[in-house]
Short mmCIF file of C-alpha atoms in Angstrom, two decimals:
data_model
loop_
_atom_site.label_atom_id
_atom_site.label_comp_id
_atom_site.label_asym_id
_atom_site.label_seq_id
_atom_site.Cartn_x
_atom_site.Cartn_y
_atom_site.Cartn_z
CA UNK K 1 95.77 212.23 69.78
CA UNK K 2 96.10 209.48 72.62
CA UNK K 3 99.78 208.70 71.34
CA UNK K 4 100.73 212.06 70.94
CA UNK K 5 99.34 212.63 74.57
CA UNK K 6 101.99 209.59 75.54
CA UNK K 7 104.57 210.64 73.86
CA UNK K 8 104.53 214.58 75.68
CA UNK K 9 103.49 212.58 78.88
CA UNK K 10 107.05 210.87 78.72
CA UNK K 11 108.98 213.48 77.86
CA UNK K 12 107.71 215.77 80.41
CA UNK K 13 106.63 213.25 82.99
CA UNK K 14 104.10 215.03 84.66
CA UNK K 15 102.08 214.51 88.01
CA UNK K 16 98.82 214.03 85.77
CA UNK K 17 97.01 215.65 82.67
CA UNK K 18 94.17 215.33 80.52
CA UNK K 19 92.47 215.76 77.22
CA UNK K 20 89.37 216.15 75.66
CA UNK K 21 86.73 219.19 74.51
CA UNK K 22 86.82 222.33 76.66
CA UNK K 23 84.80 225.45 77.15
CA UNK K 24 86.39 228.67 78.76
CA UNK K 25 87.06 232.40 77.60
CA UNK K 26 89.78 234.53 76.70
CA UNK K 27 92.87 234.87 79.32
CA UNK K 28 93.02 238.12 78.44
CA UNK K 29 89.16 238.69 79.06
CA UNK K 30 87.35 239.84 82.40
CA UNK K 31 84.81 236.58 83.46
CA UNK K 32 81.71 238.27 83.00
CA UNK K 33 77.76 237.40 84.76
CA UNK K 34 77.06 236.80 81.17
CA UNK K 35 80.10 234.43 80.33
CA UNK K 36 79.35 232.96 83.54
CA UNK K 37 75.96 232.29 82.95
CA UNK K 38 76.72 230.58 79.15
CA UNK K 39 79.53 228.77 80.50
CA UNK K 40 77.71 227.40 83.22
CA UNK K 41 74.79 226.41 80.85
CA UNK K 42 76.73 224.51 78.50
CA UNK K 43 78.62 222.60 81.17
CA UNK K 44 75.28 221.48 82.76
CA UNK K 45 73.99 220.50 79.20
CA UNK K 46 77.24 218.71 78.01
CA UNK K 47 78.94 216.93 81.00
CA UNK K 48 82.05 216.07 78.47
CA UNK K 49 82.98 219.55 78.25
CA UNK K 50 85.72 220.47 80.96
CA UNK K 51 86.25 224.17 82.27
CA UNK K 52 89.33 225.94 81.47
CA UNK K 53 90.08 228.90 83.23
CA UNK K 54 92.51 230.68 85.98
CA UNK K 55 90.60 228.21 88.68
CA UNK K 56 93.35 225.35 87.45
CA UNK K 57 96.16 227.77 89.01
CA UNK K 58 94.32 228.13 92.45
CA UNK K 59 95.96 226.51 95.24
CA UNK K 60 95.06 226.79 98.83
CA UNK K 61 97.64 224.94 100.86
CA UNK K 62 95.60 225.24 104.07
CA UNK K 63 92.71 223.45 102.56
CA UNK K 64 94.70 221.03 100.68
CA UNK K 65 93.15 222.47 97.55
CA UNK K 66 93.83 222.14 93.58
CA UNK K 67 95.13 220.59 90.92
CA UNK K 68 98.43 219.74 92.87
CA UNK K 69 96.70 216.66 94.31
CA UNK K 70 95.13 214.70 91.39
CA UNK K 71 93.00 215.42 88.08
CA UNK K 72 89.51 217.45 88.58
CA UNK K 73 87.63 214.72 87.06
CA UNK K 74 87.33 212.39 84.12
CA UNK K 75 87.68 213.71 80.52
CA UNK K 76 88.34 211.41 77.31
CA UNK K 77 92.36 211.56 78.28
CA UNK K 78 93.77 211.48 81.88
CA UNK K 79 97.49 210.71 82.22
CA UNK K 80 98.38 209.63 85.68
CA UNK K 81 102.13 209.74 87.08
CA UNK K 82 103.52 206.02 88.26
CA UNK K 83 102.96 207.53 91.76
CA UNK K 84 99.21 207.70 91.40
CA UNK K 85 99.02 204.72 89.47
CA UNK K 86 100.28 202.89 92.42
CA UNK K 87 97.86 204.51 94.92
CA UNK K 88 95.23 202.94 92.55
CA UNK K 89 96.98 199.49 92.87
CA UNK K 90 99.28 199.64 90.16
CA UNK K 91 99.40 199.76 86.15
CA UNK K 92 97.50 196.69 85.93
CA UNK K 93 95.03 197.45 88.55
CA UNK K 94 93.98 200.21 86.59
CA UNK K 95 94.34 198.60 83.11
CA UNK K 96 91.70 195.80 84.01
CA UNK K 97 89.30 198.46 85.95
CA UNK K 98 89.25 200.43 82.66
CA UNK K 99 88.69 197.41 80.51
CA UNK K 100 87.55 197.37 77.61
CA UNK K 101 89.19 201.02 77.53
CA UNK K 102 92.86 201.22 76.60
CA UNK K 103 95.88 202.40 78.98
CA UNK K 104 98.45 203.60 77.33
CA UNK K 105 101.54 203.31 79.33
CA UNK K 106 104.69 205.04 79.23
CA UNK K 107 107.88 206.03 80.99
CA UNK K 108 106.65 207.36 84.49
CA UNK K 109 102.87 206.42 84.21
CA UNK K 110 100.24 205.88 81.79
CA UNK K 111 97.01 207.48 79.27
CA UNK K 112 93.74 206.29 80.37
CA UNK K 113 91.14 206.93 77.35
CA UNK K 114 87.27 206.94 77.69
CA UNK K 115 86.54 205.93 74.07
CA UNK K 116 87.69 206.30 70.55
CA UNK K 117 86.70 210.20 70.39
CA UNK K 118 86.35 212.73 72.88
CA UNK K 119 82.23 213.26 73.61
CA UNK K 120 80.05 216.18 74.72
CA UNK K 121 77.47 213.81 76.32
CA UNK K 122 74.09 214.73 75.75
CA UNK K 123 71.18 216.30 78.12
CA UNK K 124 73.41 216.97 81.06
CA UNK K 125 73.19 213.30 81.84
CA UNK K 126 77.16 211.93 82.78
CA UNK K 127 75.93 208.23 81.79
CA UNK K 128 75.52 209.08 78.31
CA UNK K 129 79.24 208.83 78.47
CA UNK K 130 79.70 205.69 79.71
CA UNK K 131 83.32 205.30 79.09
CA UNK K 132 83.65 208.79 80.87
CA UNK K 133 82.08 207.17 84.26
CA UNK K 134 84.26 204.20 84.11
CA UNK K 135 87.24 206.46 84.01
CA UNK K 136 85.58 208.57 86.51
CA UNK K 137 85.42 205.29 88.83
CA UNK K 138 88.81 204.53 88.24
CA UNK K 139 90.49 207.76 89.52
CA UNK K 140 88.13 208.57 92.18
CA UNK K 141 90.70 208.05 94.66
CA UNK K 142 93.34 209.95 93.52
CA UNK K 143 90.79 212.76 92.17
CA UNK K 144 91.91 216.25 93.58
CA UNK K 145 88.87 217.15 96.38
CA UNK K 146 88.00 220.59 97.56
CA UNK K 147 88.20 222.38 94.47
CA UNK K 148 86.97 226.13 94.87
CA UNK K 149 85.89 228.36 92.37
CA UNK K 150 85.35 225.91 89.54
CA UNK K 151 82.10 226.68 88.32
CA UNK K 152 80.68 230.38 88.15
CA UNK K 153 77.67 231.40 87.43
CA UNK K 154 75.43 235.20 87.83
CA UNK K 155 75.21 236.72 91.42
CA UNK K 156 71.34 236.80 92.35
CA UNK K 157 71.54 239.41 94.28
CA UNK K 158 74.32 241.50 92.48
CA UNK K 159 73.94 241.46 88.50
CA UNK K 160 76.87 243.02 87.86
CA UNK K 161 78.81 240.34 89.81
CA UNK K 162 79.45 236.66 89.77
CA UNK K 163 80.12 234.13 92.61
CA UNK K 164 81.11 230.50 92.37
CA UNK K 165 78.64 228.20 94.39
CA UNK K 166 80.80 225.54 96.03
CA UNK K 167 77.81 222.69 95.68
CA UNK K 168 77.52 223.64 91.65
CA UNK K 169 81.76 222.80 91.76
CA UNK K 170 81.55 219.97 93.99
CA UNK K 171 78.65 218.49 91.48
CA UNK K 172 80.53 219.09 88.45
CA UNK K 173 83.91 217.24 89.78
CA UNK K 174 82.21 214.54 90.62
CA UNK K 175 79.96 214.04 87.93
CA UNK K 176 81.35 210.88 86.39
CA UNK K 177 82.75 209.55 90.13
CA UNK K 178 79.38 207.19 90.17
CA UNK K 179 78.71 208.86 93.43
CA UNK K 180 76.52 211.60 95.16
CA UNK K 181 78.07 214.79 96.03
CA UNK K 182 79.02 214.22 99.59
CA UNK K 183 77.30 217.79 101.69
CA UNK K 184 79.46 220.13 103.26
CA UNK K 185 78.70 220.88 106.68
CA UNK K 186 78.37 224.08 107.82
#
C-alpha cells in the first residue's frame, strides 16, 4: 500500500496526503445526533481511526483554516510535498526523526509510514501507537492548526441537532503531536 501511495504521490505531486483506517458516513447521507454520537465514540476509543467527512473541504481564509496548510494529524501514511519537507529541515531531517520508520521518497516529496500495518490503537490511548506519535512529532510543524468542525457529536440542549465542540477537534488533531491541547482564549 505504501508504494502504491508513492507511486500516485509522484504522479500527482500533491501538497500532502495520507493513509490509513477511516470512519465517516455516506456523502449522500444527512450527519445525524446519532451518527454523531457513534462516530465520535469510536474515534475516542480508537485514536488510529481518522474522520472522513465534508469538514476536509472547509476552508476559512480569514482564519487561516484547513487542509490547505498541512495534514490534520498523523495516520499510518502521510505524504508530504518537498516544500514541507524542507520546512521540517529537509528529506533527511525527517528520515532520521522517523527512524526506525521508513520514508519513502519520491519525485516532489516523500511517504512517511508509522509501522508495517495501519492500527486502530486501543482504549483511546494515542501511545498505544507508538509509531503514530513519532510521526505525529515529526509533522507537528507543518500540521494544519485551527481546524473547525472536525469532530461532532449530539447537541445537549437540542436532540435533534448536532454541534462540533472546537476543544473535542483541537484534542483529536493533536492527539499523536506529544503535546497538550494549547486553550483557546476567549
Amino acid at each position: 500500500m505504501a508504494g502504491l501511495m508513492r507511486r500516485w504521490c509522484g504522479l500527482l505531486q500533491p501538497l500532502h496526503g495520507r493513509g490509513g483506517c477511516s470512519a465517516g458516513w455516506r456523502y449522500d447521507a444527512a450527519m445525524t445526533p446519532a451518527i454523531a454520537d457513534m462516530l465520535s465514540d469510536m474515534l475516542k476509543t480508537c485514536p488510529g481511526l481518522q474522520f472522513d467527512g465534508t469538514p476536509d473541504n472547509l476552508y476559512d481564509e480569514e482564519q487561516q483554516s484547513g487542509l490547505y496548510h498541512g495534514p490534520r494529524c498523523a495516520d499510518w501514511l502521510i505524504a508530504l510535498s518537498d516544500p514541507l519537507l524542507e520546512k521540517l529541515g529537509g528529506l533527511d531531517a525527517v528520515t532520521e526523526a522517523m527512524r526506525p520508520c521508513p520514508v519513502l521518497p519520491y519525485e516532489g516529496g516523500a511517504v512517511l509510514q508509522a509501522g508495517d500495518a495501519p492500527g486502530a490503537g486501543s482504549d483511546g490511548d494515542p501511545e498505544s501507537l507508538p509509531d503514530y506519535m513519532r510521526l505525529g512529532r515529526v509533522i507537528e510543524p507543518v500540521r494544519a492548526k485551527n481546524l473547525r468542525h472536525v469532530i461532532a457529536v449530539p447537541d445537549p440542549d437540542d436532540a435533534d441537532e448536532i454541534i462540533f465542540p472546537q476543544e473535542r477537534s483541537d484534542a483529536w488533531c493533536t492527539r499523536f503531536s506529544g503535546r497538550a491541547t494549547p486553550r483557546r482564549r476567549s
